[in-house]
Amino acid sequence: VVASGVNLIRAALPRNIELRVEDPAFDIFVQGDEGQLSQIFMNLAVNAADALHNGGEISVHLERARITDDPEFAPGEYAVLAVVDNGMGMSSE
């Protein structure tokens, strides 16, 4: 889902936005609806691009995380997807 999404995003971004992708050292698989996962990824990327009015950089990072002791999450293996931009951020308001 991420690899396919990266290709779509890269083609849709303006030239003044650079897309950096950190490929994981191994494949990461999750159970979920492919369409919903794709939509989540695309929404994160579009939001990041919208934050870069004068160009900038978007980084995509995917990794595994093992949760053992956290009150909010059941213990187990998780996939962590980060889509980060270097825009100016949101105001406190």
PDB file of C-alpha atoms in Angstrom:
ATOM      1  CA  VAL A   1       0.000   0.000   0.000  1.00  0.00           C
ATOM      2  CA  VAL A   2       2.785   2.421   0.919  1.00  0.00           C
ATOM      3  CA  ALA A   3       4.888   1.625  -2.160  1.00  0.00           C
ATOM      4  CA  SER A   4       1.908   2.134  -4.476  1.00  0.00           C
ATOM      5  CA  GLY A   5       0.880   5.291  -2.644  1.00  0.00           C
ATOM      6  CA  VAL A   6       4.372   6.756  -2.892  1.00  0.00           C
ATOM      7  CA  ASN A   7       4.252   6.441  -6.676  1.00  0.00           C
ATOM      8  CA  LEU A   8       0.895   8.233  -6.820  1.00  0.00           C
ATOM      9  CA  ILE A   9       1.995  10.947  -4.422  1.00  0.00           C
ATOM     10  CA  ARG A  10       5.282  11.543  -6.209  1.00  0.00           C
ATOM     11  CA  ALA A  11       3.447  12.038  -9.513  1.00  0.00           C
ATOM     12  CA  ALA A  12       0.934  14.454  -7.971  1.00  0.00           C
ATOM     13  CA  LEU A  13       3.307  16.672  -5.974  1.00  0.00           C
ATOM     14  CA  PRO A  14       4.424  20.008  -7.341  1.00  0.00           C
ATOM     15  CA  ARG A  15       8.093  20.186  -8.364  1.00  0.00           C
ATOM     16  CA  ASN A  16       8.970  22.383  -5.379  1.00  0.00           C
ATOM     17  CA  ILE A  17       8.108  19.591  -2.917  1.00  0.00           C
ATOM     18  CA  GLU A  18      10.629  16.795  -2.458  1.00  0.00           C
ATOM     19  CA  LEU A  19       9.436  13.368  -1.334  1.00  0.00           C
ATOM     20  CA  ARG A  20      11.891  11.303   0.709  1.00  0.00           C
ATOM     21  CA  VAL A  21      11.036   7.689   1.428  1.00  0.00           C
ATOM     22  CA  GLU A  22      12.903   5.591   3.967  1.00  0.00           C
ATOM     23  CA  ASP A  23      12.349   2.014   2.867  1.00  0.00           C
ATOM     24  CA  PRO A  24      12.180  -0.494   5.704  1.00  0.00           C
ATOM     25  CA  ALA A  25      14.866  -3.178   5.731  1.00  0.00           C
ATOM     26  CA  PHE A  26      12.135  -5.814   5.429  1.00  0.00           C
ATOM     27  CA  ASP A  27       8.528  -6.061   4.272  1.00  0.00           C
ATOM     28  CA  ILE A  28       5.872  -5.125   6.811  1.00  0.00           C
ATOM     29  CA  PHE A  29       2.451  -6.738   6.575  1.00  0.00           C
ATOM     30  CA  VAL A  30      -0.719  -5.764   8.434  1.00  0.00           C
ATOM     31  CA  GLN A  31      -4.284  -6.994   8.491  1.00  0.00           C
ATOM     32  CA  GLY A  32      -6.668  -4.366   7.221  1.00  0.00           C
ATOM     33  CA  ASP A  33      -8.729  -3.101   4.346  1.00  0.00           C
ATOM     34  CA  GLU A  34      -6.346  -2.141   1.534  1.00  0.00           C
ATOM     35  CA  GLY A  35      -8.600   0.674   0.333  1.00  0.00           C
ATOM     36  CA  GLN A  36      -8.887   2.212   3.791  1.00  0.00           C
ATOM     37  CA  LEU A  37      -5.153   1.911   4.446  1.00  0.00           C
ATOM     38  CA  SER A  38      -4.440   3.538   1.095  1.00  0.00           C
ATOM     39  CA  GLN A  39      -6.887   6.358   1.839  1.00  0.00           C
ATOM     40  CA  ILE A  40      -5.268   7.009   5.240  1.00  0.00           C
ATOM     41  CA  PHE A  41      -1.817   7.184   3.677  1.00  0.00           C
ATOM     42  CA  MET A  42      -2.973   9.454   0.863  1.00  0.00           C
ATOM     43  CA  ASN A  43      -4.754  11.793   3.316  1.00  0.00           C
ATOM     44  CA  LEU A  44      -1.596  12.099   5.435  1.00  0.00           C
ATOM     45  CA  ALA A  45       0.460  12.893   2.332  1.00  0.00           C
ATOM     46  CA  VAL A  46      -2.037  15.448   0.975  1.00  0.00           C
ATOM     47  CA  ASN A  47      -2.198  17.175   4.378  1.00  0.00           C
ATOM     48  CA  ALA A  48       1.605  17.318   4.475  1.00  0.00           C
ATOM     49  CA  ALA A  49       1.729  18.776   0.946  1.00  0.00           C
ATOM     50  CA  ASP A  50      -0.915  21.370   1.854  1.00  0.00           C
ATOM     51  CA  ALA A  51       1.341  22.559   4.690  1.00  0.00           C
ATOM     52  CA  LEU A  52       4.128  23.361   2.219  1.00  0.00           C
ATOM     53  CA  HIS A  53       2.860  26.503   0.525  1.00  0.00           C
ATOM     54  CA  ASN A  54       6.281  27.527  -0.785  1.00  0.00           C
ATOM     55  CA  GLY A  55       7.742  24.080  -1.291  1.00  0.00           C
ATOM     56  CA  GLY A  56       9.648  21.874   1.075  1.00  0.00           C
ATOM     57  CA  GLU A  57      10.085  18.245   1.964  1.00  0.00           C
ATOM     58  CA  ILE A  58       7.847  15.340   2.924  1.00  0.00           C
ATOM     59  CA  SER A  59       9.392  12.265   4.553  1.00  0.00           C
ATOM     60  CA  VAL A  60       7.714   8.871   4.688  1.00  0.00           C
ATOM     61  CA  HIS A  61       8.941   6.293   7.175  1.00  0.00           C
ATOM     62  CA  LEU A  62       7.541   2.828   7.922  1.00  0.00           C
ATOM     63  CA  GLU A  63       8.786   0.602  10.718  1.00  0.00           C
ATOM     64  CA  ARG A  64       7.784  -2.123  13.141  1.00  0.00           C
ATOM     65  CA  ALA A  65       7.162  -1.468  16.813  1.00  0.00           C
ATOM     66  CA  ARG A  66       6.729  -3.973  19.620  1.00  0.00           C
ATOM     67  CA  ILE A  67       4.383  -2.867  22.378  1.00  0.00           C
ATOM     68  CA  THR A  68       4.815  -4.717  25.649  1.00  0.00           C
ATOM     69  CA  ASP A  69       3.553  -2.422  28.392  1.00  0.00           C
ATOM     70  CA  ASP A  70       1.236   0.404  27.348  1.00  0.00           C
ATOM     71  CA  PRO A  71      -2.232   1.053  28.791  1.00  0.00           C
ATOM     72  CA  GLU A  72      -3.565   2.310  25.435  1.00  0.00           C
ATOM     73  CA  PHE A  73      -2.455  -0.597  23.233  1.00  0.00           C
ATOM     74  CA  ALA A  74      -2.655  -4.349  23.470  1.00  0.00           C
ATOM     75  CA  PRO A  75       0.778  -5.995  23.589  1.00  0.00           C
ATOM     76  CA  GLY A  76       2.032  -7.124  20.186  1.00  0.00           C
ATOM     77  CA  GLU A  77       3.699  -6.141  16.919  1.00  0.00           C
ATOM     78  CA  TYR A  78       2.551  -2.930  15.236  1.00  0.00           C
ATOM     79  CA  ALA A  79       3.364  -1.058  12.044  1.00  0.00           C
ATOM     80  CA  VAL A  80       4.216   2.614  12.453  1.00  0.00           C
ATOM     81  CA  LEU A  81       3.750   4.918   9.467  1.00  0.00           C
ATOM     82  CA  ALA A  82       5.106   8.460   9.762  1.00  0.00           C
ATOM     83  CA  VAL A  83       4.438  11.153   7.166  1.00  0.00           C
ATOM     84  CA  VAL A  84       6.339  14.292   8.179  1.00  0.00           C
ATOM     85  CA  ASP A  85       6.623  17.665   6.456  1.00  0.00           C
ATOM     86  CA  ASN A  86       8.921  20.580   7.172  1.00  0.00           C
ATOM     87  CA  GLY A  87       6.170  23.203   6.934  1.00  0.00           C
ATOM     88  CA  MET A  88       5.740  25.920   9.531  1.00  0.00           C
ATOM     89  CA  GLY A  89       3.092  24.003  11.491  1.00  0.00           C
ATOM     90  CA  MET A  90      -0.181  25.134  12.959  1.00  0.00           C
ATOM     91  CA  SER A  91      -0.701  28.211  15.095  1.00  0.00           C
ATOM     92  CA  SER A  92      -1.713  27.750  18.736  1.00  0.00           C
ATOM     93  CA  GLU A  93      -5.196  29.024  17.877  1.00  0.00           C
TER      94      GLU A  93
END
